[in-house]
Amino acid sequence: MIVAANFKTHMTRQGTREYLDELSRFVAARERDDTVMVFPPATALECGSTGVLVGAQNAYATRNGAFTGEIGLEQLEEFEIRTILIGHSERRHVLGESQEDIVHKCNFFKEQGFRIIYCIGEPIEIRESGSDALMEYLERQLEGIDLGYEQLIVAYEPVWAIGTGLTPSTDDILLIHNALKKIVKRPLLYGGSVKPENAREIMALANVDGVLVGGASLNIDDFTSIIQSTR
Ligand code: 13P
């Protein structure tokens, strides 16, 4: 299974370093081969650690250049970062990235051989329009993405479940993951209000290959408890 932590705009470099040290010790002591990933803020990308994959939450589709405020390939390479989150709902809906921007970014990092966690998910109004509308929406978010790319992982994160404490029912997660797995033959993560209390039930579902955790990953005890819940 894959268990990934997205810190978003939380944690300092020092805090990330302490967190990763503790997490590395925890992972080393386990006799399981789950993949554990952490996506810290860009200021903490140098904190690489053994046994835990550190990835970037975002980067610009360029090696370097005049893109004020962005980081590119050159900055990621310095810290040997080879994993990136693309298409997260906050980048789409808060920071205004279009599907076209996201496809471009995905193709750029694919050409560089990055492991890509590609995020999709519907807002509440689509959810309320029924399951056909929901699947059509998710399929549109997959348009232009090379679903055969061997370093691709897809994360299904319903926008209305992110940071709200709400989650779809396990029946709904199962239905959506089953439908997605027909299109995406790659690992499929679920994200959106995953916490120690629901992680085991969610990761027990067929076609859920892991979880992408926001809020609950900020507390190391909660995150390690989620890692303990893998099937
Ligand atoms: P929460 O776990 O805080 O709902 O966030 C999920 C998420 O956006 C992970 O990328």
GROMACS .gro file of C-alpha atoms and ligand atoms in nm:
model
  241
    1MET     CA    1   0.000   0.000   0.000
    2ILE     CA    2   0.100   0.363  -0.041
    3VAL     CA    3   0.055   0.606   0.247
    4ALA     CA    4   0.131   0.967   0.161
    5ALA     CA    5   0.133   1.285   0.371
    6ASN     CA    6   0.058   1.621   0.213
    7PHE     CA    7   0.164   1.895   0.456
    8LYS     CA    8   0.029   2.174   0.230
    9THR     CA    9   0.140   2.513   0.373
   10HIS     CA   10   0.212   2.370   0.717
   11MET     CA   11   0.537   2.287   0.898
   12THR     CA   12   0.878   2.448   0.896
   13ARG     CA   13   1.200   2.298   0.770
   14GLN     CA   14   1.308   2.223   1.126
   15GLY     CA   15   0.971   2.066   1.206
   16THR     CA   16   0.985   1.857   0.889
   17ARG     CA   17   1.334   1.737   0.971
   18GLU     CA   18   1.228   1.618   1.317
   19TYR     CA   19   0.913   1.460   1.174
   20LEU     CA   20   1.105   1.273   0.903
   21ASP     CA   21   1.366   1.148   1.150
   22GLU     CA   22   1.093   0.999   1.366
   23LEU     CA   23   0.902   0.865   1.066
   24SER     CA   24   1.216   0.701   0.923
   25ARG     CA   25   1.276   0.521   1.253
   26PHE     CA   26   0.914   0.407   1.256
   27VAL     CA   27   0.929   0.280   0.897
   28ALA     CA   28   1.263   0.103   0.954
   29ALA     CA   29   1.119  -0.083   1.252
   30ARG     CA   30   0.819  -0.215   1.056
   31GLU     CA   31   0.826  -0.545   0.876
   32ARG     CA   32   0.602  -0.431   0.593
   33ASP     CA   33   0.690  -0.299   0.252
   34ASP     CA   34   0.435  -0.019   0.230
   35THR     CA   35   0.553   0.290   0.047
   36VAL     CA   36   0.553   0.597   0.271
   37MET     CA   37   0.575   0.939   0.109
   38VAL     CA   38   0.584   1.291   0.250
   39PHE     CA   39   0.514   1.611   0.058
   40PRO     CA   40   0.652   1.894   0.274
   41PRO     CA   41   0.652   2.261   0.178
   42ALA     CA   42   0.917   2.359  -0.079
   43THR     CA   43   1.136   2.512   0.194
   44ALA     CA   44   1.180   2.165   0.348
   45LEU     CA   45   1.259   1.965   0.034
   46GLU     CA   46   1.619   1.924   0.144
   47CYS     CA   47   1.512   1.710   0.440
   48GLY     CA   48   1.530   1.378   0.251
   49SER     CA   49   1.541   1.072   0.470
   50THR     CA   50   1.586   0.697   0.445
   51GLY     CA   51   1.283   0.478   0.398
   52VAL     CA   52   1.050   0.771   0.329
   53LEU     CA   53   1.005   0.917  -0.017
   54VAL     CA   54   1.002   1.296  -0.013
   55GLY     CA   55   0.817   1.467  -0.297
   56ALA     CA   56   0.724   1.815  -0.413
   57GLN     CA   57   0.370   1.948  -0.370
   58ASN     CA   58   0.414   2.148  -0.687
   59ALA     CA   59   0.666   2.285  -0.933
   60TYR     CA   60   0.657   2.476  -1.259
   61ALA     CA   61   0.699   2.289  -1.586
   62THR     CA   62   1.043   2.427  -1.659
   63ARG     CA   63   1.406   2.352  -1.590
   64ASN     CA   64   1.461   2.712  -1.479
   65GLY     CA   65   1.367   3.055  -1.611
   66ALA     CA   66   1.183   3.379  -1.537
   67PHE     CA   67   0.884   3.249  -1.339
   68THR     CA   68   0.883   3.458  -1.023
   69GLY     CA   69   0.773   3.264  -0.720
   70GLU     CA   70   0.800   2.921  -0.880
   71ILE     CA   71   1.053   2.641  -0.854
   72GLY     CA   72   1.154   2.420  -1.146
   73LEU     CA   73   1.342   2.104  -1.224
   74GLU     CA   74   1.682   2.250  -1.136
   75GLN     CA   75   1.567   2.329  -0.783
   76LEU     CA   76   1.413   1.983  -0.737
   77GLU     CA   77   1.721   1.807  -0.872
   78GLU     CA   78   1.940   1.975  -0.613
   79PHE     CA   79   1.755   1.778  -0.345
   80GLU     CA   80   1.711   1.465  -0.559
   81ILE     CA   81   1.334   1.506  -0.564
   82ARG     CA   82   1.183   1.267  -0.821
   83THR     CA   83   0.822   1.262  -0.701
   84ILE     CA   84   0.556   1.530  -0.749
   85LEU     CA   85   0.187   1.594  -0.674
   86ILE     CA   86   0.001   1.732  -0.974
   87GLY     CA   87  -0.361   1.848  -1.007
   88HIS     CA   88  -0.439   1.879  -0.638
   89SER     CA   89  -0.779   2.037  -0.586
   90GLU     CA   90  -0.627   2.338  -0.409
   91ARG     CA   91  -0.409   2.404  -0.712
   92ARG     CA   92  -0.710   2.367  -0.939
   93HIS     CA   93  -0.971   2.554  -0.738
   94VAL     CA   94  -0.781   2.795  -0.512
   95LEU     CA   95  -0.476   2.871  -0.727
   96GLY     CA   96  -0.657   2.857  -1.060
   97GLU     CA   97  -0.462   2.593  -1.254
   98SER     CA   98  -0.658   2.486  -1.561
   99GLN     CA   99  -0.679   2.131  -1.690
  100GLU     CA  100  -0.459   2.247  -1.977
  101ASP     CA  101  -0.190   2.375  -1.734
  102ILE     CA  102  -0.211   2.053  -1.538
  103VAL     CA  103  -0.178   1.829  -1.845
  104HIS     CA  104   0.121   2.033  -1.958
  105LYS     CA  105   0.285   2.000  -1.616
  106CYS     CA  106   0.211   1.629  -1.604
  107ASN     CA  107   0.365   1.569  -1.945
  108PHE     CA  108   0.671   1.775  -1.856
  109PHE     CA  109   0.741   1.578  -1.538
  110LYS     CA  110   0.660   1.251  -1.712
  111GLU     CA  111   0.927   1.328  -1.968
  112GLN     CA  112   1.166   1.377  -1.677
  113GLY     CA  113   1.072   1.033  -1.543
  114PHE     CA  114   0.913   1.163  -1.222
  115ARG     CA  115   0.679   0.957  -1.009
  116ILE     CA  116   0.355   1.155  -1.039
  117ILE     CA  117   0.066   1.151  -0.794
  118TYR     CA  118  -0.210   1.289  -1.012
  119CYS     CA  119  -0.511   1.415  -0.817
  120ILE     CA  120  -0.871   1.422  -0.933
  121GLY     CA  121  -1.196   1.486  -0.749
  122GLU     CA  122  -1.537   1.644  -0.786
  123PRO     CA  123  -1.688   1.947  -0.613
  124ILE     CA  124  -2.010   1.900  -0.416
  125GLU     CA  125  -2.246   2.025  -0.691
  126ILE     CA  126  -2.118   1.756  -0.926
  127ARG     CA  127  -2.152   1.498  -0.654
  128GLU     CA  128  -2.514   1.600  -0.611
  129SER     CA  129  -2.582   1.565  -0.984
  130GLY     CA  130  -2.558   1.187  -0.967
  131SER     CA  131  -2.308   0.915  -1.044
  132ASP     CA  132  -2.303   0.958  -1.424
  133ALA     CA  133  -2.216   1.328  -1.391
  134LEU     CA  134  -1.957   1.241  -1.129
  135MET     CA  135  -1.779   0.984  -1.346
  136GLU     CA  136  -1.792   1.214  -1.650
  137TYR     CA  137  -1.630   1.488  -1.442
  138LEU     CA  138  -1.353   1.258  -1.320
  139GLU     CA  139  -1.293   1.126  -1.671
  140ARG     CA  140  -1.254   1.482  -1.798
  141GLN     CA  141  -0.986   1.538  -1.535
  142LEU     CA  142  -0.802   1.238  -1.677
  143GLU     CA  143  -0.814   1.365  -2.036
  144GLY     CA  144  -0.470   1.425  -2.181
  145ILE     CA  145  -0.297   1.226  -1.907
  146ASP     CA  146  -0.095   0.921  -2.015
  147LEU     CA  147  -0.270   0.658  -1.803
  148GLY     CA  148  -0.018   0.397  -1.917
  149TYR     CA  149   0.273   0.586  -1.763
  150GLU     CA  150   0.441   0.338  -1.530
  151GLN     CA  151   0.532   0.604  -1.272
  152LEU     CA  152   0.176   0.734  -1.244
  153ILE     CA  153  -0.034   0.705  -0.929
  154VAL     CA  154  -0.385   0.853  -0.924
  155ALA     CA  155  -0.539   1.001  -0.610
  156TYR     CA  156  -0.917   1.036  -0.591
  157GLU     CA  157  -0.990   1.322  -0.354
  158PRO     CA  158  -1.347   1.455  -0.354
  159VAL     CA  159  -1.315   1.833  -0.309
  160TRP     CA  160  -1.597   1.839  -0.052
  161ALA     CA  161  -1.419   1.581   0.162
  162ILE     CA  162  -1.089   1.770   0.185
  163GLY     CA  163  -1.034   1.924   0.525
  164THR     CA  164  -1.403   1.900   0.616
  165GLY     CA  165  -1.416   1.583   0.824
  166LEU     CA  166  -1.667   1.448   0.570
  167THR     CA  167  -1.596   1.136   0.365
  168PRO     CA  168  -1.799   0.945   0.110
  169SER     CA  169  -1.945   0.621   0.246
  170THR     CA  170  -1.720   0.320   0.205
  171ASP     CA  171  -1.975   0.188  -0.048
  172ASP     CA  172  -1.931   0.506  -0.252
  173ILE     CA  173  -1.552   0.493  -0.234
  174LEU     CA  174  -1.565   0.130  -0.346
  175LEU     CA  175  -1.797   0.209  -0.639
  176ILE     CA  176  -1.588   0.502  -0.759
  177HIS     CA  177  -1.256   0.320  -0.721
  178ASN     CA  178  -1.395   0.017  -0.905
  179ALA     CA  179  -1.510   0.243  -1.189
  180LEU     CA  180  -1.180   0.431  -1.196
  181LYS     CA  181  -0.977   0.111  -1.198
  182LYS     CA  182  -1.141   0.018  -1.528
  183ILE     CA  183  -0.984   0.330  -1.679
  184VAL     CA  184  -0.666   0.367  -1.474
  185LYS     CA  185  -0.454   0.055  -1.440
  186ARG     CA  186  -0.225   0.222  -1.194
  187PRO     CA  187  -0.232   0.247  -0.812
  188LEU     CA  188  -0.533   0.443  -0.689
  189LEU     CA  189  -0.524   0.638  -0.362
  190TYR     CA  190  -0.816   0.780  -0.173
  191GLY     CA  191  -0.782   1.123  -0.007
  192GLY     CA  192  -1.015   1.351   0.187
  193SER     CA  193  -1.048   1.351   0.568
  194VAL     CA  194  -0.854   1.029   0.615
  195LYS     CA  195  -0.774   0.988   0.984
  196PRO     CA  196  -0.672   0.709   1.222
  197GLU     CA  197  -1.040   0.632   1.288
  198ASN     CA  198  -1.134   0.559   0.926
  199ALA     CA  199  -0.805   0.461   0.759
  200ARG     CA  200  -0.834   0.087   0.819
  201GLU     CA  201  -1.185   0.065   0.677
  202ILE     CA  202  -1.093   0.270   0.370
  203MET     CA  203  -0.771   0.080   0.297
  204ALA     CA  204  -0.951  -0.251   0.332
  205LEU     CA  205  -1.159  -0.170   0.021
  206ALA     CA  206  -1.082  -0.336  -0.310
  207ASN     CA  207  -0.904  -0.105  -0.553
  208VAL     CA  208  -0.793   0.134  -0.281
  209ASP     CA  209  -0.415   0.105  -0.303
  210GLY     CA  210  -0.343   0.360  -0.035
  211VAL     CA  211  -0.430   0.702   0.103
  212LEU     CA  212  -0.324   1.065   0.063
  213VAL     CA  213  -0.353   1.238   0.399
  214GLY     CA  214  -0.365   1.611   0.469
  215GLY     CA  215  -0.462   1.737   0.815
  216ALA     CA  216  -0.410   1.409   1.001
  217SER     CA  217  -0.058   1.373   0.863
  218LEU     CA  218   0.061   1.680   1.055
  219ASN     CA  219   0.056   1.483   1.376
  220ILE     CA  220   0.318   1.209   1.358
  221ASP     CA  221   0.127   0.980   1.594
  222ASP     CA  222  -0.184   1.005   1.378
  223PHE     CA  223   0.014   0.947   1.060
  224THR     CA  224   0.198   0.644   1.196
  225SER     CA  225  -0.132   0.508   1.320
  226ILE     CA  226  -0.268   0.543   0.964
  227ILE     CA  227   0.039   0.358   0.831
  228GLN     CA  228  -0.035   0.079   1.081
  229SER     CA  229  -0.382   0.048   0.925
  230THR     CA  230  -0.264  -0.077   0.585
  231ARG     CA  231  -0.402  -0.414   0.488
  23213P     P1  232  -0.738   1.630   0.445
  23213P     O1  233  -0.683   1.495   0.484
  23213P     O2  234  -0.698   1.739   0.540
  23213P     O3  235  -0.884   1.624   0.419
  23213P     O4  236  -0.667   1.669   0.306
  23213P     C1  237  -0.665   1.578   0.204
  23213P     C2  238  -0.576   1.627   0.097
  23213P     O5  239  -0.601   1.728   0.034
  23213P     C3  240  -0.452   1.552   0.072
  23213P     O6  241  -0.392   1.594  -0.045
   0.00000   0.00000   0.00000
